[in-house]
Amino acid sequence: MKKIMVVLLASVLFFAVPATTQAAVLKEVVTQKQNVYSKQNGQGSIIGYIYRGSVIKYDSVSKRTIYRNVNGYLNTGYYLAPAITGAWCAAVVSADALNLRAQPTASAKIITTLAGNEVIRVNTGNMQNGWYPIAYNRAGNWQWQGWVNAKYVVRVDGFSYDSLAQFSNL
């Protein structure tokens, strides 16, 4: 009787667990120019490029990316920013250069200077007096510190796929 119960329980558990992981297509923003390869893990030939600020479709399971007519694989996901995750949204610096401050005031200590068109992440839920707390990407690592004035960044979470979030003061 115990053997029958064990077999019955094992078969119930087997059929209760999905056999495959479903793809999760995400809207991501590229933080720096990347090569797109014909095969995964930087293998195969380079079939195109995706530029900083590109809003792409990214399959987190297969690692396949689609941007305009480029459909292939990135070597790494380190240089992607989710368009939106909770209160955090991707944004682009619209000024030529933007001081990242230690506190949400123009007189606070400067941590670093962000470049024009740099892709950052802003926390919309914790905005204070027109200043966003942010995260910025350096060498594939997100630094979760500092504040920027909201008037010098443009949120791109509402941009459509295949958009290019880059700004000019022409």
Coordinates of C-alpha atoms in Angstrom, one line a residue, residues 17-157:
V17 CA 5.2 20.9 -12.3
P18 CA 5.4 22.6 -15.7
A19 CA 7.7 20.7 -18.1
T20 CA 9.2 23.8 -19.7
T21 CA 10.0 27.3 -18.6
Q22 CA 7.9 29.9 -20.6
A23 CA 9.7 32.7 -22.3
A24 CA 9.5 36.1 -20.6
V25 CA 9.8 38.8 -23.2
L26 CA 10.8 42.1 -21.5
K27 CA 11.0 45.7 -22.6
E28 CA 14.6 46.7 -21.9
V29 CA 16.8 49.8 -22.7
V30 CA 20.4 49.3 -23.8
T31 CA 22.8 51.2 -21.6
Q32 CA 25.8 51.0 -24.0
K33 CA 26.3 49.9 -27.6
Q34 CA 26.3 46.1 -28.0
N35 CA 27.1 43.6 -30.8
V36 CA 24.3 41.3 -31.7
Y37 CA 25.4 37.7 -32.5
S38 CA 23.9 34.9 -34.6
K39 CA 24.3 32.5 -31.7
Q40 CA 24.1 32.6 -27.9
N41 CA 27.0 33.5 -25.6
G42 CA 28.8 35.8 -28.1
Q43 CA 29.2 32.9 -30.5
G44 CA 28.6 33.0 -34.3
S45 CA 29.0 36.0 -36.4
I46 CA 28.1 39.6 -35.5
I47 CA 24.8 40.3 -37.4
G48 CA 24.2 43.8 -36.2
Y49 CA 24.5 46.4 -33.4
I50 CA 22.2 47.9 -30.9
Y51 CA 23.0 51.4 -29.7
R52 CA 22.7 53.0 -26.3
G53 CA 19.1 54.1 -25.7
S54 CA 17.5 51.5 -27.9
V55 CA 14.3 50.1 -26.5
I56 CA 14.4 46.4 -27.3
K57 CA 12.4 43.2 -26.8
Y58 CA 14.5 40.8 -24.7
D59 CA 13.6 37.2 -24.0
S60 CA 15.1 36.5 -20.6
V61 CA 15.0 32.7 -21.1
S62 CA 16.5 32.3 -24.6
K63 CA 18.5 35.6 -24.3
R64 CA 17.2 36.5 -27.8
T65 CA 16.8 40.2 -28.6
I66 CA 14.8 41.9 -31.2
Y67 CA 15.4 45.5 -32.3
R68 CA 14.0 46.8 -35.6
N69 CA 15.5 44.4 -38.2
V70 CA 18.1 42.9 -35.9
N71 CA 17.1 39.6 -34.3
G72 CA 19.8 37.7 -32.5
Y73 CA 21.7 37.4 -29.2
L74 CA 23.6 39.7 -26.9
N75 CA 26.8 38.6 -25.3
T76 CA 25.6 39.8 -21.9
G77 CA 22.5 41.2 -20.2
Y78 CA 24.7 43.4 -17.9
Y79 CA 24.1 46.5 -20.1
L80 CA 20.3 46.4 -20.1
A81 CA 17.9 48.4 -17.9
P82 CA 14.3 47.2 -17.5
A83 CA 11.9 49.8 -18.9
I84 CA 10.0 49.5 -15.6
T85 CA 10.2 47.4 -12.5
G86 CA 8.0 48.5 -9.7
A87 CA 8.8 52.1 -9.0
W88 CA 12.1 52.0 -10.9
C89 CA 11.9 53.2 -14.6
A90 CA 14.6 53.5 -17.2
A91 CA 15.4 57.1 -18.2
V92 CA 17.9 59.0 -20.3
V93 CA 19.9 62.1 -19.4
S94 CA 18.7 64.9 -21.7
A95 CA 21.4 67.4 -20.7
D96 CA 24.9 67.4 -22.2
A97 CA 26.2 66.5 -18.8
L98 CA 24.4 66.1 -15.4
N99 CA 25.8 66.2 -11.9
L100 CA 24.8 63.3 -9.7
R101 CA 24.3 64.6 -6.2
A102 CA 24.6 63.0 -2.8
Q103 CA 21.4 64.6 -1.7
P104 CA 18.3 66.0 -3.5
T105 CA 19.5 69.6 -3.7
A106 CA 21.6 71.6 -6.2
S107 CA 24.1 72.4 -3.4
A108 CA 24.8 68.8 -2.4
K109 CA 28.2 67.1 -3.0
I110 CA 28.7 65.9 -6.6
I111 CA 29.2 62.1 -6.7
T112 CA 30.0 61.9 -10.5
T113 CA 28.9 63.5 -13.7
L114 CA 26.5 61.6 -16.0
A115 CA 27.0 62.0 -19.8
G116 CA 24.3 63.2 -22.2
N117 CA 22.1 60.3 -23.4
E118 CA 23.3 58.1 -20.6
V119 CA 20.7 55.5 -19.6
I120 CA 19.9 55.5 -15.9
R121 CA 17.2 54.1 -13.7
V122 CA 15.0 56.5 -11.6
N123 CA 12.9 55.7 -8.6
T124 CA 9.6 57.5 -9.3
G125 CA 8.1 56.4 -5.9
N126 CA 10.8 58.2 -3.9
M127 CA 11.0 61.5 -5.8
Q128 CA 11.7 64.5 -3.5
N129 CA 11.1 68.1 -4.5
G130 CA 11.6 67.3 -8.2
W131 CA 14.7 65.0 -7.6
Y132 CA 14.9 61.3 -8.4
P133 CA 17.0 58.8 -6.5
I134 CA 18.8 56.9 -9.3
A135 CA 21.0 53.9 -10.3
Y136 CA 23.6 54.2 -13.0
N137 CA 25.6 51.5 -14.8
R138 CA 29.4 51.4 -14.6
A139 CA 31.2 48.5 -16.3
G140 CA 28.1 46.3 -16.2
N141 CA 27.4 47.0 -12.5
W142 CA 24.5 49.1 -11.2
Q143 CA 25.5 51.8 -8.7
W144 CA 22.4 52.5 -6.5
Q145 CA 23.3 56.0 -5.2
G146 CA 22.7 59.6 -5.8
W147 CA 20.0 62.1 -7.0
V148 CA 19.3 63.9 -10.2
N149 CA 16.9 66.8 -11.0
A150 CA 13.9 65.4 -12.9
K151 CA 14.0 68.2 -15.4
Y152 CA 17.2 66.9 -16.9
V153 CA 16.1 63.3 -17.6
V154 CA 13.4 61.8 -19.8
R155 CA 11.7 58.6 -18.6
V156 CA 11.6 56.0 -21.4
D157 CA 9.3 53.4 -19.8

